[in-house]
Amino acid sequence: MRSPDFDASLKEAGRFPPEGAQPLAADGISTLQINLGRLCNLSCKHCHVEAGPARTELMPEAVMDGVLALLEGQGRRTVADLTGGAPEMHPRYRWFIRRCAMGGAAVKTRTNLVILTEKGFEDLPEFFAENRVEVIASLPYYSEEVTDRLRGSGVFKGSVNALKRLNNRGYGVQGSGLALNLVYNPCGAFLPPRQKEIEADFRRELLRTHGITFTNLFTITNMPAGRFLTFLERSGNLNRYMERLRAAFNPSAVQNVMCRQMLSIGPDGSLYDCDFNQMLGLKCGHGAPDNIRDFDIEKLKHRRIVTGPHCFGCTAGSGSSCTGAVAGQDLKPPRSAGLYRSRNRAYTSDMLKKETPFIKDEECPVCKNREEDCVCCPECGHLCVLNEGELYCPVCGPKKPRSETAAP
Amino acid sequence: METYYNPEDLVKFPSVGGGAPELWKKFNDWYGAVFAAGALTEREKALIALAVAHAVQCPYCIDAYTQSCLEKGSNENQMTEAVHVAAAIKGGAALVHGVQMKNAAQKVGL
């Protein structure tokens, strides 16, 4: 039976690293993802940050100075990945980018695109180009109907306008050296499609309908945090979605999850393994410093990652990260996609916010047996056929009964 | 309220294999091969499956293949057109049998 605990799933899979002997740990820090604040001109339904126009949290200049010192100390070509909210709305945004670039960092900025059409921000494409900033733009879908349903009325038109301006400045145009990457999020409680396939759809449709080109498309799985978590709870989709993520657990994706190379910095200087941990309030732990003032590369570069059930979001199917899928695109998700439905478990939002184990099952929710008599596959969790003392799993094949595989 | 269909029953599908495990294995092996990409993409096959699910009116399949189509990059517009294909075939099948009616009426009519 697959464990609901993420670290236990790694161990069961026996694939990382090495052979499941250790928990998930960082492998250096090549990217500092800097959250400049929660202020945003939009209030998207799926936003894990719960950003919006009413939010007031902005990174103070003192913390920005600390981040700049960090970047200089890390050496050239460390990536400074700016996010928010809408990072553009930070009053020191342009100054910060210039300082990052002067210090030798490779600068990326996340953008919701619509901000680039608003007064005071319309010249940003030119500014980005001057400072060789990589633009990573959110565009959940290539249709107005779907995008506006997720992000608000008029967003798609504004996004198209902004993309055309970026193209006009050379972004996303072959040979310009100015990268314009788009981010696809599923518009609901389901996993993203294969990155290459949906990228091909976006490329065809945006060019055909709007004459827009771009560099790459990244698929990012919706995480059970923020407004998306609220949606999952209110719509009654939470259990099903969490089971979907768990059933699609792909051990091959674990090696390249973004927390292994990234450190997330909150507006107040707190340190997190990733932006999702930041939104769930899970600071760096296991002995690693959790604030920029205590930054110590030796304690952080191989830190143990703080995990939780939401981590299944980054390891489902082809995996997910701030730069898209992380596992081989030929790798198929487990057979639980399609006809089979995963079992239900009683998830609550508190379980997702805290690093606490689930309540130990006394009765398997699928076969209704006690754990020692469970006839579900010990590897993938599907209900098996019991035949003359042996289990047959429709996904994995013949299995020994759980009573013979359980640890002493 | 009791109903014949319970969404939680979908996960118990493998229990149907009890008593004939070899046949169940053959079904699964074949099923997996059917939906793998071949001359048609996985997305195309999922859309076909969705349409067929509506034609045969299997609620389990409608649920499962709605999810599958979305996860293979389809959208509601494409999926709705697929449902219409199913409806057109079912409706057309009913209508074309009207020829039988015509034949029968002609046979007995003056």
Coordinates of N, CA, C and O in Angstrom, one line a residue, chain B residues 19-65:
Chain B
G19 N -11.9 -15.0 -9.7 CA -12.5 -16.2 -10.3 C -12.1 -16.4 -11.7 O -12.2 -17.5 -12.2
A20 N -11.5 -15.4 -12.4 CA -11.0 -15.6 -13.7 C -9.8 -14.7 -13.9 O -9.8 -13.8 -14.8
P21 N -8.8 -14.9 -13.1 CA -7.7 -13.9 -13.1 C -6.9 -13.9 -14.4 O -6.4 -12.9 -14.8
E22 N -6.8 -15.1 -15.1 CA -6.1 -15.1 -16.4 C -6.8 -14.2 -17.4 O -6.2 -13.5 -18.2
L23 N -8.1 -14.3 -17.5 CA -8.9 -13.5 -18.4 C -8.7 -12.1 -18.1 O -8.7 -11.2 -19.0
W24 N -8.7 -11.8 -16.8 CA -8.6 -10.4 -16.4 C -7.2 -9.8 -16.8 O -7.1 -8.7 -17.3
K25 N -6.2 -10.6 -16.7 CA -4.9 -10.2 -17.1 C -4.9 -9.9 -18.6 O -4.3 -8.9 -19.0
K26 N -5.5 -10.8 -19.3 CA -5.5 -10.6 -20.8 C -6.3 -9.4 -21.2 O -5.9 -8.6 -22.1
F27 N -7.4 -9.1 -20.4 CA -8.1 -7.9 -20.7 C -7.2 -6.7 -20.5 O -7.2 -5.7 -21.3
N28 N -6.5 -6.7 -19.3 CA -5.7 -5.5 -19.0 C -4.6 -5.3 -20.0 O -4.3 -4.2 -20.3
D29 N -3.9 -6.4 -20.3 CA -2.8 -6.3 -21.3 C -3.4 -5.7 -22.6 O -2.7 -4.8 -23.2
W30 N -4.5 -6.2 -23.1 CA -5.0 -5.7 -24.3 C -5.5 -4.2 -24.2 O -5.2 -3.4 -25.0
Y31 N -6.1 -3.9 -23.0 CA -6.7 -2.6 -22.8 C -5.5 -1.5 -22.8 O -5.6 -0.5 -23.4
G32 N -4.4 -1.9 -22.2 CA -3.3 -1.0 -22.1 C -2.8 -0.7 -23.5 O -2.4 0.4 -23.9
A33 N -2.7 -1.8 -24.3 CA -2.2 -1.7 -25.7 C -3.1 -0.8 -26.6 O -2.7 -0.1 -27.4
V34 N -4.4 -1.0 -26.3 CA -5.4 -0.3 -27.1 C -5.2 1.2 -27.0 O -5.2 2.0 -27.9
F35 N -4.9 1.7 -25.7 CA -4.9 3.1 -25.5 C -3.5 3.7 -25.6 O -3.3 4.9 -25.4
A36 N -2.5 2.9 -25.9 CA -1.2 3.4 -26.1 C -1.1 4.2 -27.5 O -1.9 3.8 -28.4
A37 N -0.3 5.1 -27.6 CA -0.2 5.8 -28.9 C 0.3 4.9 -30.0 O 1.1 4.0 -29.8
G38 N -0.3 5.0 -31.1 CA 0.0 4.2 -32.3 C -0.2 5.0 -33.5 O 0.4 6.1 -33.6
A39 N -1.0 4.6 -34.4 CA -1.4 5.4 -35.6 C -2.2 6.6 -35.1 O -2.2 7.7 -35.8
L40 N -2.9 6.5 -34.0 CA -3.6 7.6 -33.4 C -2.8 8.0 -32.1 O -2.2 7.2 -31.4
T41 N -2.9 9.3 -31.7 CA -2.3 9.7 -30.5 C -3.1 9.3 -29.3 O -4.3 9.0 -29.4
E42 N -2.5 9.4 -28.1 CA -3.3 9.1 -26.9 C -4.5 10.0 -26.7 O -5.5 9.6 -26.3
R43 N -4.3 11.3 -27.1 CA -5.4 12.2 -27.0 C -6.5 11.9 -27.9 O -7.7 11.9 -27.5
E44 N -6.2 11.5 -29.1 CA -7.3 11.1 -30.1 C -8.0 9.9 -29.6 O -9.2 9.8 -29.6
K45 N -7.3 9.0 -29.0 CA -7.9 7.7 -28.5 C -8.8 8.1 -27.3 O -9.9 7.5 -27.1
A46 N -8.3 9.0 -26.5 CA -9.1 9.3 -25.3 C -10.4 10.0 -25.7 O -11.5 9.8 -25.1
L47 N -10.4 10.8 -26.8 CA -11.6 11.5 -27.3 C -12.5 10.5 -27.9 O -13.8 10.6 -27.7
I48 N -12.0 9.5 -28.6 CA -12.8 8.4 -29.1 C -13.5 7.7 -28.0 O -14.7 7.4 -28.0
A49 N -12.7 7.4 -26.9 CA -13.2 6.6 -25.8 C -14.3 7.4 -25.1 O -15.4 6.9 -24.7
L50 N -14.1 8.8 -25.0 CA -15.2 9.6 -24.4 C -16.5 9.5 -25.2 O -17.6 9.4 -24.7
A51 N -16.3 9.6 -26.5 CA -17.5 9.5 -27.4 C -18.2 8.2 -27.2 O -19.4 8.1 -27.1
V52 N -17.5 7.1 -27.3 CA -18.0 5.8 -27.1 C -18.7 5.6 -25.8 O -19.8 5.1 -25.6
A53 N -18.1 6.2 -24.7 CA -18.6 6.1 -23.4 C -20.0 6.8 -23.4 O -20.9 6.3 -22.7
H54 N -20.2 7.8 -24.1 CA -21.5 8.5 -24.2 C -22.5 7.6 -25.0 O -23.7 7.5 -24.7
A55 N -22.0 7.0 -26.1 CA -22.8 6.2 -26.9 C -23.4 4.9 -26.1 O -24.5 4.6 -26.2
V56 N -22.5 4.4 -25.3 CA -22.9 3.2 -24.6 C -23.4 3.6 -23.2 O -23.9 2.7 -22.4
Q57 N -23.3 4.9 -22.9 CA -23.8 5.4 -21.6 C -23.3 4.7 -20.4 O -24.0 4.3 -19.5
C58 N -22.0 4.7 -20.3 CA -21.3 4.1 -19.2 C -20.8 5.3 -18.3 O -19.9 6.0 -18.6
P59 N -21.4 5.5 -17.1 CA -21.0 6.7 -16.3 C -19.6 6.6 -15.8 O -19.0 7.6 -15.6
Y60 N -19.1 5.3 -15.5 CA -17.8 5.2 -15.1 C -16.8 5.7 -16.1 O -15.9 6.4 -15.8
C61 N -17.1 5.3 -17.4 CA -16.2 5.7 -18.4 C -16.3 7.2 -18.7 O -15.3 7.8 -19.1
I62 N -17.5 7.7 -18.7 CA -17.6 9.1 -18.9 C -16.8 9.9 -17.9 O -16.0 10.8 -18.2
D63 N -16.9 9.5 -16.6 CA -16.1 10.2 -15.6 C -14.6 10.0 -15.8 O -13.8 11.0 -15.9
A64 N -14.1 8.8 -16.1 CA -12.7 8.5 -16.2 C -12.1 9.2 -17.5 O -11.1 9.8 -17.4
Y65 N -12.9 9.2 -18.6 CA -12.3 9.7 -19.8 C -12.5 11.2 -20.0 O -11.8 11.8 -20.7

